Amino acid sequence: MTDGERRAIEMVEAAETGGRKLGGWQRGLVTLVAVAWCLYQMYAAQVGNIDTLTLRATHLGFAFFLAYLVFPHRKTPGQPQTRVPWYDWILGIGATGTAAYLIAQYPSIANEQGGLLTGTDVWVGSGMIVLLLLAAWRTIGIAMPIVAGVFMLYALTGPKGLIRGDLGPQLQLHAGQTWPQVVGQLFANTEGIFGTAIGVSAQIVFLFVLFGAIFDKLGAGEWFMRVAQGVLGGFRGGAAKASILSSALNGVISGSAVSNVVTGGNITIGTMVRTGYSREKAGAIEVASSSNGQLMPPVMGAAAFIMAQNLNIEYRSLILAAAIPAFLCYGTLLVLAHIEALKLGLKGLPKSELPPVRRTLLSGWYYMLPLGYLIGTLTINPEATPERVALNTIFVMLVMMFVQEAILANRDGRGVGRGLLDGGKKIIEAFEGGARSMIGIAIATAAAGIIVGIVTITGLGFGLADIVQLASDGVRNAFAFAGPQVATFASIVMVLLMAQLIALILGMGLPTTANYILMSALIVPIIAKIAGLDPTNPAQMLPVHMFVFYFGIMADSTPPVALAAFAAAAISGGNPVATGVQAFQYELRTALLAYMMFFNPQLLLIANGRLGGVTWTEAIPMILFAFIGLVAFSAATLRFLHRRTNSLQALLLLVAALILIIPTHILWNLAALALIAAVYFWQKAGSRAEPPAEPPAALA
């Protein structure tokens, strides 16, 4: 393992699973608690009748305890802490105690006290809020605690609030809340910390994260990598294309861009550099492909489950709708990698370095059994719940783990008993890894509940909507000379641009799931109001939710934060900021796709006002036009198609791509295709007069 790979792994551990390297009994305790958390969540899914608040509070209690044990307050790169300091024991036990107190007292609060809090309740609730913000600071960064703190200050500000003041008629939509009222809203009901977001985390997300951890420990991730190399490695720019395909396959089971970078990047980035890609381009391709893994159903960075709850639709409907855009995104990225290979004059990997496809497929074909069952049951069986399907798949993989390790040990001469022991050890490691990966998600969803609860109690969303409405009306009036349709279109685009900017800014400091929760609570209703959408109609609202979700994912590769880019740069040895800038350029196609989905809901299989209303005869030409538009846009932004484009050629490609954003008459689509073809043949004719490009120095 190189120093860069080691730094990248430490970066992921510090960011997502905790940076402490504990030993002795402390390490054993962490493992025990993590395994207990997994078993509890599996038990809850099995019985299915645990009280809502009890399940959510227990979920947060486990996350609290592990957060303070494995996430240090001060992170020193290269110097991981090896023990838990005394004050973190106090904070961890105290935070978990607040969750236990609520479980014990909630029946009394709800029934005997009529929802009113006693003095003790307020003190304990206040402690939970403070400890939650501190845990969020450790696990997901300072951005969420700051945003949550600002929202709580807003709730307390007003003529009758704890903080006297007037914020003006546009924003002061409430008289002001007292601190006990705020604590009651956030702590003692299911509209604050213990709202929908953490409910989905506890009920569904945990099981899918655990599924991914076991699936990877089983060896599926490595198998995906070898299959991708064997299938695409021999083509032009094959190292990059193999990286993209393996990230797409891993994205099916993983919800983390940063861990995807480290899991696949320690192999693919070095291969890309060796075959001629610059260190920054190699890292950027890995960042773009790993970030887009969160777009791949069925996991989708854990936000898919919350989105389905927000829209009140079946989960299967959501993942079917999200499939076409995800494949478009990866298909375009493959073309983009091909364009970069053309620019650099690269070849494919030598056949001697490629895994044999047939043998590789046969060596791990059984990995597709649990994955096929999971995806097939979710998409075909309307009566199957996501949590039940995930639980059944976990049981299947646990059996597979023991059988696989027993066969391998018997083949190696170590004996079946030794293989069963190895299988049990790997299962415990998978349980611990899955639980540690869930800490940040559980804390993030709970902390996001603070913002959602404050929006609910204050009506802040209405004030923000009024402000955006004023800006929208101004744009509409400015374009009134062009007619009502153009004016309305311009005002909607303005609102979308504002939403895009907010999502990117928030995403620099928030994980994708927390970013989506905030955007869905604050910005989605505003877009719906400006665009005249029915907020109760899932078919109209799904494109809006997907729009903000896609831009939240783009934030993973947006400088200056871009943790995924820093992880890739640590492996490649390139400049992290330059890697992030290059990755953002590659991700511009994701931005265009978000606009395509908004203005062309058929890409989400929406037609005639309902989900799934698109037939395949309608879908196929629509997908082709969208794909060609995305390719043209990528070629324009990279300034290369068959060869380097001049300014006029790039402009023609960009115009063609923009025409294909919005579904119009077939003649307009054909005109866009004609523009792209004209540029291609223009370049092809010009290239005949030029000598072939010199190969890059790395290959000479």
XYZ file of C-alpha atoms in Angstrom:
700
model
C 0.000 0.000 0.000
C 1.409 3.383 -1.016
C 1.517 6.403 1.271
C -1.172 8.059 -0.861
C -3.524 5.103 -0.550
C -2.909 5.018 3.198
C -3.705 8.743 3.494
C -6.885 8.278 1.452
C -8.058 5.397 3.646
C -7.348 7.433 6.779
C -9.301 10.324 5.254
C -12.320 8.085 4.672
C -12.104 6.584 8.144
C -11.874 10.022 9.727
C -14.790 11.350 7.690
C -17.176 8.416 7.600
C -16.373 5.683 10.090
C -14.439 7.498 12.812
C -10.755 8.307 12.983
C -9.831 6.657 16.271
C -7.673 3.527 16.138
C -8.707 1.945 19.405
C -7.164 -1.170 20.869
C -7.745 -3.603 23.695
C -11.034 -3.611 25.548
C -12.107 -0.264 24.061
C -11.921 -1.690 20.537
C -13.804 -4.750 21.755
C -16.523 -2.574 23.262
C -16.967 -0.626 20.028
C -17.270 -3.889 18.090
C -19.773 -5.249 20.623
C -21.959 -2.126 20.483
C -21.789 -2.023 16.676
C -22.834 -5.677 16.382
C -25.596 -5.124 18.951
C -26.891 -2.179 16.898
C -27.010 -4.345 13.773
C -28.811 -7.156 15.569
C -31.331 -4.721 17.054
C -32.109 -3.212 13.645
C -32.517 -6.679 12.133
C -34.786 -7.700 15.014
C -36.861 -4.544 14.579
C -37.323 -5.283 10.874
C -38.190 -8.896 11.639
C -40.903 -8.209 14.233
C -42.098 -4.993 12.607
C -44.156 -3.787 15.575
C -41.758 -1.695 17.663
C -43.193 1.675 18.647
C -42.189 4.437 16.209
C -40.534 6.764 18.696
C -38.872 3.887 20.573
C -37.273 2.626 17.359
C -36.060 6.083 16.340
C -34.743 6.999 19.796
C -32.936 3.663 20.169
C -31.429 4.155 16.710
C -30.129 7.577 17.738
C -28.936 6.253 21.101
C -26.629 3.709 19.459
C -25.381 6.368 17.024
C -24.732 8.792 19.910
C -22.621 6.327 21.864
C -20.513 5.233 18.884
C -20.115 8.801 17.605
C -18.404 9.957 20.777
C -16.303 6.808 21.006
C -14.896 6.653 17.461
C -15.075 10.251 16.181
C -12.556 12.495 17.966
C -13.256 16.199 18.350
C -9.784 17.073 17.083
C -8.542 15.163 14.053
C -4.773 15.065 13.556
C -3.824 13.623 10.134
C -1.414 10.733 10.439
C -1.780 10.606 14.233
C -4.989 8.689 15.040
C -6.050 8.582 18.672
C -5.716 5.173 20.300
C -7.948 5.683 23.336
C -11.184 7.397 24.276
C -10.608 10.354 26.633
C -12.649 10.556 29.817
C -14.789 13.480 28.660
C -15.951 11.584 25.563
C -17.107 8.739 27.780
C -19.213 11.254 29.714
C -20.575 12.856 26.538
C -21.350 9.495 24.909
C -23.073 8.040 27.957
C -24.914 11.325 28.582
C -26.153 11.566 24.983
C -27.331 7.965 24.989
C -28.962 8.611 28.353
C -31.110 11.405 26.887
C -32.455 8.953 24.288
C -33.132 6.356 26.995
C -34.901 8.990 29.121
C -37.220 9.885 26.242
C -38.090 6.239 25.625
C -38.985 5.811 29.294
C -40.854 9.110 29.709
C -42.580 9.525 26.355
C -45.758 7.609 27.333
C -46.131 9.939 30.323
C -45.394 13.054 28.217
C -47.890 12.059 25.543
C -50.685 10.755 27.747
C -50.505 12.130 31.276
C -48.873 15.504 30.539
C -50.790 16.195 27.331
C -47.572 16.886 25.434
C -46.384 19.537 27.932
C -42.877 19.184 29.321
C -41.824 19.268 32.944
C -38.733 21.134 34.032
C -36.746 17.885 33.980
C -37.996 17.109 30.467
C -36.817 20.507 29.253
C -33.371 20.037 30.786
C -32.957 16.556 29.289
C -34.285 17.722 25.916
C -31.918 20.682 25.969
C -29.047 18.311 26.686
C -30.028 16.104 23.742
C -30.126 19.079 21.356
C -26.700 20.322 22.461
C -25.129 16.857 22.391
C -26.675 16.171 18.984
C -25.132 19.337 17.541
C -21.749 18.418 19.053
C -22.008 14.905 17.596
C -22.941 16.370 14.205
C -19.898 18.634 14.366
C -17.677 15.582 14.848
C -19.284 13.290 12.305
C -20.405 15.514 9.404
C -18.694 18.849 10.020
C -19.503 22.281 11.392
C -21.983 23.315 8.663
C -25.012 21.451 10.026
C -24.654 22.702 13.632
C -24.296 26.287 12.373
C -27.368 26.044 10.136
C -29.388 24.365 12.885
C -28.272 26.997 15.394
C -29.340 29.831 13.100
C -32.756 28.247 12.639
C -33.222 27.843 16.392
C -32.269 31.492 16.931
C -34.872 32.435 14.347
C -37.525 30.445 16.236
C -36.606 32.182 19.490
C -36.702 35.661 17.912
C -39.959 37.585 17.942
C -42.176 39.872 20.006
C -43.103 37.032 22.383
C -39.994 34.906 21.973
C -37.007 34.335 24.193
C -35.096 36.879 22.080
C -37.106 40.058 21.528
C -36.861 41.412 17.999
C -38.586 41.943 14.681
C -37.166 40.497 11.469
C -39.622 42.257 9.180
C -42.930 41.203 7.622
C -41.361 38.886 5.045
C -39.593 36.659 7.579
C -41.204 37.267 10.975
C -44.064 34.833 10.407
C -44.439 33.916 14.072
C -44.653 35.702 17.376
C -41.530 34.006 18.699
C -41.075 30.794 20.650
C -39.930 30.223 24.200
C -37.153 27.737 24.800
C -39.500 25.089 26.333
C -41.680 25.371 23.216
C -38.675 24.814 20.955
C -37.517 21.846 23.045
C -41.013 20.391 22.963
C -41.116 20.668 19.176
C -37.689 19.141 18.625
C -37.418 16.607 21.450
C -40.801 15.252 22.459
C -42.664 14.491 19.228
C -42.142 13.115 15.734
C -41.943 16.466 13.941
C -38.434 17.403 14.996
C -35.347 15.337 15.764
C -37.402 12.136 15.635
C -39.164 13.026 12.408
C -39.487 11.277 9.061
C -35.801 11.479 8.158
C -34.445 9.556 11.140
C -37.460 7.257 10.908
C -36.407 6.215 7.407
C -32.798 5.917 8.603
C -33.862 3.558 11.395
C -36.404 1.548 9.452
C -34.835 1.177 5.994
C -31.481 2.875 5.411
C -29.613 0.934 8.097
C -30.502 -2.398 6.521
C -29.381 -1.306 3.064
C -26.084 0.040 4.408
C -25.579 -3.251 6.256
C -26.430 -5.122 3.063
C -23.733 -3.154 1.221
C -21.150 -3.809 3.951
C -21.781 -7.573 3.928
C -21.907 -7.709 0.125
C -18.539 -5.969 -0.097
C -16.985 -8.166 2.608
C -18.252 -11.177 0.675
C -15.941 -10.065 -2.149
C -18.460 -8.635 -4.604
C -16.790 -5.212 -4.856
C -13.473 -6.696 -5.939
C -15.288 -8.983 -8.385
C -17.106 -5.999 -9.922
C -13.735 -4.338 -10.428
C -12.235 -7.338 -12.222
C -15.311 -7.773 -14.420
C -15.174 -4.105 -15.415
C -11.484 -4.342 -16.273
C -12.018 -7.462 -18.337
C -14.991 -6.043 -20.264
C -13.763 -2.487 -20.979
C -10.054 -2.408 -20.211
C -8.985 -3.264 -23.742
C -10.812 -0.364 -25.381
C -9.327 3.101 -25.959
C -8.981 4.735 -22.542
C -9.918 1.367 -21.059
C -8.486 2.104 -17.611
C -10.889 5.027 -17.172
C -13.829 3.140 -18.640
C -13.223 0.202 -16.317
C -13.161 2.641 -13.407
C -16.505 4.099 -14.489
C -18.192 0.724 -14.927
C -16.916 -0.606 -11.602
C -18.119 2.565 -9.837
C -21.547 2.135 -11.427
C -21.698 -1.468 -10.210
C -20.487 -0.520 -6.730
C -22.964 2.361 -6.691
C -25.789 -0.181 -6.698
C -24.813 -1.217 -3.172
C -22.928 1.806 -1.808
C -24.148 5.260 -0.865
C -20.844 7.016 -0.289
C -18.825 8.854 -2.921
C -15.695 9.098 -0.769
C -15.561 5.419 0.142
C -16.220 4.530 -3.510
C -13.175 6.614 -4.480
C -10.922 4.763 -2.053
C -12.393 1.303 -2.703
C -11.918 1.427 -6.458
C -9.443 4.256 -6.829
C -6.509 2.483 -5.204
C -6.461 0.262 -8.329
C -7.971 2.348 -11.119
C -6.287 5.708 -10.502
C -2.775 4.270 -10.698
C -3.673 2.362 -13.861
C -5.092 5.492 -15.486
C -1.950 7.477 -14.670
C 0.259 4.705 -15.997
C -1.635 4.609 -19.301
C -1.351 8.346 -19.975
C -3.969 10.282 -18.018
C -2.617 13.114 -15.897
C -2.826 12.649 -12.146
C -5.582 15.267 -11.920
C -7.632 13.797 -14.771
C -7.303 10.277 -13.392
C -8.430 11.426 -9.960
C -11.257 13.510 -11.450
C -12.650 10.607 -13.483
C -12.679 8.474 -10.346
C -14.385 11.275 -8.378
C -17.060 11.799 -11.045
C -17.802 8.085 -11.407
C -17.823 7.511 -7.635
C -20.050 10.526 -6.956
C -22.508 9.335 -9.574
C -22.707 6.021 -7.721
C -25.192 7.778 -5.456
C -27.520 8.127 -8.452
C -27.714 4.367 -8.980
C -30.791 2.605 -7.638
C -31.621 1.012 -5.306
C -29.584 2.780 -2.559
C -28.990 6.255 -4.087
C -26.978 7.590 -1.182
C -29.768 6.762 1.307
C -31.762 9.794 0.129
C -34.000 7.655 -2.101
C -35.800 6.193 0.896
C -36.472 9.634 2.378
C -37.571 10.923 -1.029
C -40.098 8.112 -1.352
C -41.499 9.010 2.079
C -41.671 12.712 1.224
C -43.518 11.988 -2.003
C -45.699 9.291 -0.415
C -44.984 6.843 -3.234
C -43.876 3.230 -3.368
C -40.139 2.819 -3.209
C -40.218 0.599 -6.286
C -41.788 3.437 -8.283
C -38.958 5.762 -7.301
C -36.092 3.444 -8.214
C -37.700 2.607 -11.557
C -38.059 6.325 -12.290
C -34.453 7.021 -11.273
C -32.964 4.234 -13.393
C -32.983 5.944 -16.814
C -31.270 9.175 -15.646
C -28.648 7.124 -13.784
C -27.795 5.087 -16.877
C -27.757 8.252 -18.996
C -25.325 9.813 -16.547
C -22.924 6.877 -16.640
C -23.301 6.365 -20.389
C -22.315 9.978 -20.975
C -19.383 9.652 -18.583
C -18.093 6.697 -20.613
C -18.239 8.858 -23.751
C -16.517 11.662 -21.874
C -13.675 9.296 -20.901
C -13.440 8.258 -24.556
C -13.171 11.918 -25.605
C -10.357 12.455 -23.101
C -8.605 9.364 -24.455
C -8.927 10.737 -27.999
C -7.465 14.070 -26.884
C -4.466 12.307 -25.349
C -4.072 9.692 -28.093
C -4.407 6.818 -25.609
C -4.820 3.112 -26.301
C -6.404 0.333 -24.286
C -4.709 -1.804 -21.668
C -2.586 -4.700 -22.968
C -4.487 -7.972 -23.149
C -1.922 -9.563 -20.839
C -3.000 -7.206 -18.029
C -6.728 -7.875 -18.400
C -8.586 -10.492 -16.381
C -10.163 -13.118 -18.673
C -13.833 -12.145 -18.871
C -15.341 -15.626 -18.987
C -13.248 -17.006 -16.123
C -13.828 -13.878 -14.040
C -17.583 -14.039 -14.546
C -17.683 -17.701 -13.609
C -15.566 -17.117 -10.501
C -18.156 -14.825 -8.917
C -21.451 -15.411 -10.702
C -23.112 -16.271 -7.397
C -22.655 -12.666 -6.188
C -25.495 -11.754 -8.532
C -27.942 -13.979 -6.661
C -28.533 -11.699 -3.642
C -28.287 -8.571 -5.786
C -30.711 -9.985 -8.338
C -33.130 -10.997 -5.584
C -32.941 -7.547 -3.986
C -33.468 -5.512 -7.156
C -35.885 -7.974 -8.755
C -38.153 -8.203 -5.706
C -38.140 -4.447 -5.148
C -39.102 -3.703 -8.742
C -41.501 -6.577 -9.469
C -43.318 -7.373 -6.222
C -45.539 -4.430 -5.190
C -46.270 -6.010 -1.801
C -42.631 -6.341 -0.759
C -41.411 -3.642 1.634
C -37.812 -2.403 1.193
C -36.821 -3.239 4.755
C -38.156 -6.783 4.528
C -36.456 -7.439 1.197
C -33.151 -6.048 2.516
C -33.416 -8.192 5.660
C -34.092 -11.356 3.651
C -31.124 -10.549 1.401
C -28.899 -10.102 4.459
C -29.921 -13.540 5.748
C -29.085 -15.071 2.356
C -25.652 -13.404 2.313
C -24.841 -14.546 5.842
C -25.359 -18.132 4.713
C -23.321 -17.439 1.555
C -20.468 -16.067 3.665
C -20.176 -19.255 5.713
C -20.493 -21.505 2.641
C -17.947 -19.507 0.617
C -15.345 -19.418 3.386
C -15.843 -23.111 4.172
C -15.297 -24.067 0.522
C -12.225 -21.844 0.188
C -10.700 -23.155 3.429
C -11.345 -26.771 2.452
C -9.770 -26.142 -0.965
C -6.686 -24.601 0.684
C -6.325 -27.476 3.125
C -7.211 -25.409 6.205
C -10.353 -27.389 6.946
C -14.055 -26.546 6.951
C -14.016 -25.591 10.628
C -11.392 -22.939 10.011
C -13.444 -21.635 7.103
C -16.537 -21.307 9.261
C -14.512 -19.358 11.827
C -13.226 -17.064 9.078
C -16.794 -16.567 7.862
C -17.935 -15.598 11.336
C -15.027 -13.165 11.674
C -15.867 -11.507 8.352
C -19.516 -11.180 9.338
C -18.537 -9.413 12.561
C -16.226 -7.113 10.576
C -19.063 -6.384 8.134
C -21.459 -5.659 10.991
C -18.975 -3.281 12.580
C -18.257 -1.572 9.255
C -21.940 -1.189 8.463
C -22.738 0.237 11.901
C -19.842 2.685 11.782
C -20.926 3.841 8.318
C -24.409 4.496 9.726
C -23.230 6.803 12.512
C -22.968 9.856 10.283
C -26.255 9.109 8.509
C -28.172 8.701 11.765
C -26.679 11.867 13.272
C -27.237 13.818 10.044
C -30.899 12.827 9.744
C -31.513 13.655 13.403
C -29.805 17.048 13.105
C -31.687 17.795 9.885
C -34.842 17.169 11.889
C -34.013 20.303 13.888
C -34.293 22.447 10.745
C -37.431 20.676 9.567
C -39.021 21.081 13.003
C -38.229 24.801 13.121
C -39.631 25.319 9.614
C -42.820 23.572 10.752
C -43.287 25.557 13.959
C -42.430 28.975 12.474
C -43.763 28.793 8.916
C -40.401 30.045 7.666
C -40.878 28.341 4.318
C -43.707 30.710 3.446
C -41.497 33.739 4.056
C -38.710 32.372 1.885
C -41.251 31.574 -0.819
C -42.505 35.173 -0.764
C -38.964 36.513 -1.165
C -38.245 34.214 -4.109
C -41.644 35.078 -5.556
C -40.667 38.761 -5.650
C -37.451 37.928 -7.514
C -39.368 35.640 -9.860
C -41.944 38.335 -10.610
C -39.113 40.733 -11.398
C -37.648 38.328 -13.957
C -41.081 37.647 -15.411
C -41.699 41.358 -15.850
C -38.264 41.860 -17.423
C -39.060 39.257 -20.093
C -42.685 40.254 -20.561
C -41.837 41.755 -23.979
C -41.099 38.233 -25.275
C -44.530 36.889 -24.400
C -46.035 35.135 -21.367
C -44.532 31.708 -22.114
C -40.981 33.012 -22.404
C -41.439 35.220 -19.321
C -42.708 32.288 -17.244
C -39.892 30.053 -18.504
C -37.288 32.690 -17.572
C -38.694 33.067 -14.051
C -38.641 29.294 -13.510
C -35.045 29.052 -14.749
C -34.074 31.831 -12.350
C -35.567 29.914 -9.416
C -33.823 26.711 -10.517
C -30.488 28.529 -10.744
C -30.986 29.831 -7.203
C -31.847 26.326 -5.984
C -28.793 24.943 -7.777
C -26.500 27.451 -6.101
C -27.975 26.826 -2.645
C -27.640 23.044 -3.054
C -24.006 23.353 -4.115
C -23.160 25.701 -1.239
C -24.907 23.569 1.377
C -23.376 20.434 -0.115
C -19.872 21.706 0.493
C -20.425 21.205 4.213
C -23.182 18.588 4.346
C -23.423 14.965 3.260
C -25.798 14.249 0.386
C -28.606 12.902 2.559
C -28.633 15.910 4.905
C -28.384 18.262 1.934
C -31.421 16.648 0.321
C -33.454 16.806 3.548
C -32.814 20.537 3.910
C -33.478 21.275 0.239
C -36.689 19.247 0.260
C -37.937 21.145 3.309
C -36.922 24.645 2.221
C -36.444 24.899 -1.534
C -38.652 22.232 -3.116
C -41.923 23.890 -1.958
C -40.690 27.221 -3.342
C -39.911 25.758 -6.763
C -43.294 24.054 -6.776
C -45.062 27.323 -5.987
C -43.225 29.349 -8.625
C -43.689 26.644 -11.281
C -47.379 26.225 -10.417
C -47.058 22.568 -9.420
C -49.447 20.639 -7.202
C -47.444 19.743 -4.049
C -49.730 16.751 -3.417
C -49.105 15.216 -6.848
C -46.021 12.929 -6.804
C -45.804 12.927 -10.595
C -45.388 16.708 -10.614
C -43.103 16.867 -7.566
C -40.660 14.036 -8.352
C -38.710 16.076 -10.987
C -38.237 18.859 -8.423
C -36.963 16.474 -5.752
C -34.619 14.816 -8.240
C -33.348 18.240 -9.331
C -32.172 19.236 -5.855
C -30.902 15.712 -5.172
C -28.676 15.749 -8.265
C -27.132 19.086 -7.338
C -26.551 17.862 -3.797
C -24.513 15.014 -5.271
C -22.532 17.428 -7.432
C -21.376 19.155 -4.244
C -19.142 16.129 -3.496
C -16.901 17.199 -6.361
C -17.292 20.967 -6.013
C -14.207 22.888 -4.778
C -13.044 24.145 -2.390
C -14.248 21.368 -0.042
C -14.779 18.323 -2.355
C -13.672 15.612 0.080
C -13.911 13.002 -2.684
C -11.411 15.003 -4.759
C -8.994 15.208 -1.820
C -9.220 11.431 -1.353
C -8.563 10.846 -5.068
C -5.657 13.299 -5.057
C -4.125 11.534 -2.057
C -4.024 8.343 -4.140
C -2.946 9.907 -7.441
C -0.427 12.352 -5.982
C -2.086 15.164 -7.927
C -3.215 18.601 -6.823
C -6.499 18.211 -4.882
C -7.944 21.583 -5.950
C -7.094 20.963 -9.611
C -8.598 17.480 -9.282
C -11.788 18.990 -7.870
C -11.993 21.601 -10.628
C -11.535 18.924 -13.299
C -14.135 16.681 -11.625
C -16.586 19.590 -11.503
C -16.103 20.062 -15.248
C -16.912 16.387 -15.784
C -19.947 16.729 -13.513
C -21.474 19.538 -15.581
C -23.308 16.861 -17.557
C -25.046 15.900 -14.286
C -26.244 19.495 -13.977
C -27.633 19.423 -17.513
C -29.355 16.106 -16.790
C -31.031 17.649 -13.727
C -32.525 20.361 -15.946
C -33.508 17.756 -18.532
C -35.461 15.803 -15.913
C -37.218 18.931 -14.714
C -38.329 20.084 -18.160
C -38.813 16.582 -19.560
C -40.390 14.398 -16.831
C -40.697 11.554 -19.328
C -37.068 10.763 -18.474
C -38.478 9.762 -15.080
C -41.175 7.669 -16.793
C -43.781 10.333 -15.971
C -46.537 11.008 -18.476
C -50.221 11.876 -18.410
C -49.894 13.088 -14.845
C -48.809 9.763 -13.364
C -45.695 7.786 -12.544
C -44.918 4.956 -14.940
C -47.077 6.464 -17.661
C -44.407 6.164 -20.384
C -44.351 3.187 -22.746
C -41.093 1.771 -24.081
C -41.939 2.907 -27.604
C -42.080 6.458 -26.214
C -39.084 6.000 -23.924
C -36.483 4.704 -26.389
C -36.364 7.715 -28.787
C -36.585 10.080 -25.814
C -33.593 8.370 -24.155
C -31.592 8.514 -27.385
C -32.252 12.232 -27.872
C -31.318 12.947 -24.248
C -28.117 10.889 -24.521
C -27.057 12.656 -27.714
C -27.764 16.020 -26.078
C -25.618 15.106 -23.063
C -22.776 13.927 -25.304
C -22.938 17.158 -27.329
C -22.862 19.196 -24.118
C -19.870 17.233 -22.798
C -18.037 17.695 -26.089
C -18.743 21.438 -25.949
C -17.481 21.807 -22.376
C -14.366 19.714 -23.098
C -13.814 21.572 -26.409
C -13.283 18.272 -28.232
C -15.391 15.971 -30.402
C -13.515 14.203 -33.209
C -10.716 16.697 -32.662
C -10.341 19.962 -30.782
C -13.279 22.284 -31.469
C -13.005 25.924 -32.366
C -15.318 28.483 -30.751
C -18.001 28.226 -33.441
C -18.060 24.432 -33.311
C -18.324 24.468 -29.507
C -21.174 26.984 -29.746
C -23.057 24.816 -32.262
C -22.693 21.763 -30.002
C -23.909 23.771 -27.018
C -26.943 25.068 -28.938
C -27.808 21.532 -30.038
C -27.558 20.283 -26.431
C -29.789 23.071 -25.122
C -32.411 22.355 -27.810
C -32.538 18.749 -26.642
C -33.099 19.755 -22.980
C -36.758 20.539 -23.511
C -39.073 18.179 -25.418
C -40.258 20.029 -28.489
C -41.425 19.127 -31.966
C -39.496 16.317 -33.647
C -38.245 18.795 -36.238
C -36.369 20.729 -33.551
C -34.763 17.502 -32.330
C -33.756 16.608 -35.875
C -32.313 20.099 -36.313
C -30.203 19.575 -33.172
C -28.953 16.254 -34.533
C -28.095 17.967 -37.810
C -25.998 20.547 -35.953
C -24.062 17.820 -34.139
C -23.532 15.876 -37.356
C -22.372 19.027 -39.155
C -19.733 19.680 -36.486
C -18.561 16.061 -36.554
C -18.141 15.893 -40.337
C -16.630 19.373 -40.360
C -13.978 18.143 -37.937
C -13.528 14.825 -39.719
C -12.899 16.611 -43.009
C -10.380 18.932 -41.363
C -8.532 16.115 -39.619
C -7.559 14.453 -42.907
C -5.202 17.325 -43.606
C -3.431 17.040 -40.230
C -0.705 14.583 -39.171
C -1.674 12.103 -36.420
C -1.196 13.320 -32.838
C 1.939 12.326 -30.966
C 1.317 9.849 -28.148
C 1.692 11.258 -24.627
C 5.094 11.095 -23.024
C 3.867 8.521 -20.516
C 3.356 6.023 -23.341
C 6.296 6.946 -25.548
